[in-house]
Amino acid sequence: MISLGIESTAHTFGIGIVGPKGKICLNLRETYKPPKGSGIIPAEAKAHHEAVASKLLAKAKNSFDFSKLNLISYSKGPGLPPCLKVGLTAARNLAKELKLPLLGVNHCVAHIEIGKLATGTKDPVVLYVSGGNTQVLALAGGRYRVFGETLDIPIGNAMDVLARRMGYGFPGGPVTARLAEKADKFIEMPYSVKGTDLSYSGLLTHASRLIGKESNENISHSFRETGFAMLTEVVERALAHTGKKEVLLTGGVAANVRLQEMMAKMTKARKAKSYVVPESVSGDNGAMIAWTGVLMAQAGVCEATHDISPRQRTDEVKVVW
Ligand code: AMP
Ligand code: MG
């Protein structure tokens, strides 16, 4: 079973090809960059994806023999509808042209599955932290259940907005990470964990109001320590509830060394282990969609109709593989 997967939920358009045991044969992608001072403009991201789709497909055809493919997978959601539609159209056309079955894959489930593949974890508590998502997930009763999540904005987005308000471009996560390294003071900030859920809007507002009054370095450091401590608390609670012994960090924010440090320290104290999805597959990419398609198809999943599901939640998907 060799699958070609198409990712297009938000800023990235990607095409990946993955074989039966998870061999990644190809993983091409291009990312839309919003104009300075702005977040993703859906119509612009859509135009970007349309412009790069045929180029990346041609590149993929040149580097891989498409007659070896058995399946086309596409990211059906959650995501921005105009962007998702570009991926669906490309996948539909390709499936028709090659006379192959088509499978719609949940984007968040795909992040988890490629993470498990890349790290060798079996049954982790997953911390999925990206520009569009902040969720703590774990397999229970045949689904990836959401143990906790942000009640408002995702942490990656909060850092992007904070950096933008400081006058930096996208993505803001790496910028605030660099600034935080040069801090000399911790400023108390709103710490908002509600049960197993988190809220970042108060923290963002508080930090934003300090711009110009405190140094960007100290704001970034204090934001980071507070925001990441919240994540660590919720992940620890999920470990305690589920009895699981592995933590898997994924999504763009997983690249943050300080977050990795905090998670490693907490898991060590609980005699658990923390794993980080390598950057090559932690951001949005086509290989994760292709690989999840392989898992689904091998377990007998097939679909008669194909559409996008912009608001599909992780726990709507039955994990039958
Ligand atoms: P994704 O949505 O998974 O592609 O991830 C993008 C998000 O990851 C953006 O919000 C970035 O600001 C964030 N990000 C990327 N690198 C880092 C980093 N080193 N530290 C914190 N956030 C990061
Ligand atoms: Mg993502």
Short mmCIF file of C-alpha atoms and ligand atoms in Angstrom, two decimals, residues 11 111 128-132 156-157 159-160 170-174 177 228 251-253 255-257 282-284, ligand 1:
data_model
loop_
_atom_site.label_atom_id
_atom_site.label_comp_id
_atom_site.label_asym_id
_atom_site.label_seq_id
_atom_site.Cartn_x
_atom_site.Cartn_y
_atom_site.Cartn_z
CA HIS A 11 -0.80 27.97 5.51
CA HIS A 111 -0.21 14.80 13.27
CA TYR A 128 -0.49 19.04 19.90
CA VAL A 129 0.59 22.68 19.90
CA SER A 130 0.52 24.63 16.66
CA GLY A 131 -0.63 27.88 15.12
CA GLY A 132 -4.19 26.59 14.91
CA GLY A 156 1.19 29.26 18.71
CA ASN A 157 -1.27 31.85 17.50
CA MET A 159 2.86 33.95 20.30
CA ASP A 160 2.43 34.98 16.67
CA PHE A 170 5.35 35.72 11.12
CA PRO A 171 6.05 33.23 12.65
CA GLY A 172 6.32 34.79 16.08
CA GLY A 173 7.12 31.63 18.06
CA PRO A 174 10.82 31.46 17.13
CA ALA A 177 11.88 32.18 21.87
CA PHE A 228 4.27 26.52 28.90
CA GLY A 251 2.89 20.74 16.06
CA GLY A 252 5.05 23.75 15.20
CA VAL A 253 5.46 24.87 18.82
CA ALA A 255 10.19 22.83 18.18
CA ASN A 256 10.53 25.07 21.24
CA VAL A 257 13.49 23.91 23.34
CA SER A 282 6.06 18.13 12.97
CA GLY A 283 4.72 21.03 10.92
CA ASP A 284 1.86 20.52 8.45
P1 AMP B 1 2.10 24.73 12.63
O1 AMP B 1 0.76 25.43 12.72
O2 AMP B 1 2.08 23.35 13.23
O3 AMP B 1 2.70 24.76 11.26
O4 AMP B 1 3.11 25.55 13.56
C1 AMP B 1 3.30 26.92 13.40
C2 AMP B 1 3.35 27.56 14.76
O5 AMP B 1 4.52 27.12 15.47
C3 AMP B 1 3.44 29.08 14.70
O6 AMP B 1 2.50 29.61 15.60
C4 AMP B 1 4.87 29.37 15.14
O7 AMP B 1 5.00 30.62 15.79
C5 AMP B 1 5.15 28.22 16.08
N1 AMP B 1 6.58 27.95 16.26
C6 AMP B 1 7.47 27.56 15.33
N2 AMP B 1 8.69 27.41 15.87
C7 AMP B 1 8.58 27.73 17.19
C8 AMP B 1 9.48 27.78 18.30
N3 AMP B 1 10.78 27.49 18.20
N4 AMP B 1 8.98 28.16 19.50
C9 AMP B 1 7.67 28.45 19.64
N5 AMP B 1 6.78 28.43 18.64
C10 AMP B 1 7.22 28.06 17.43
#
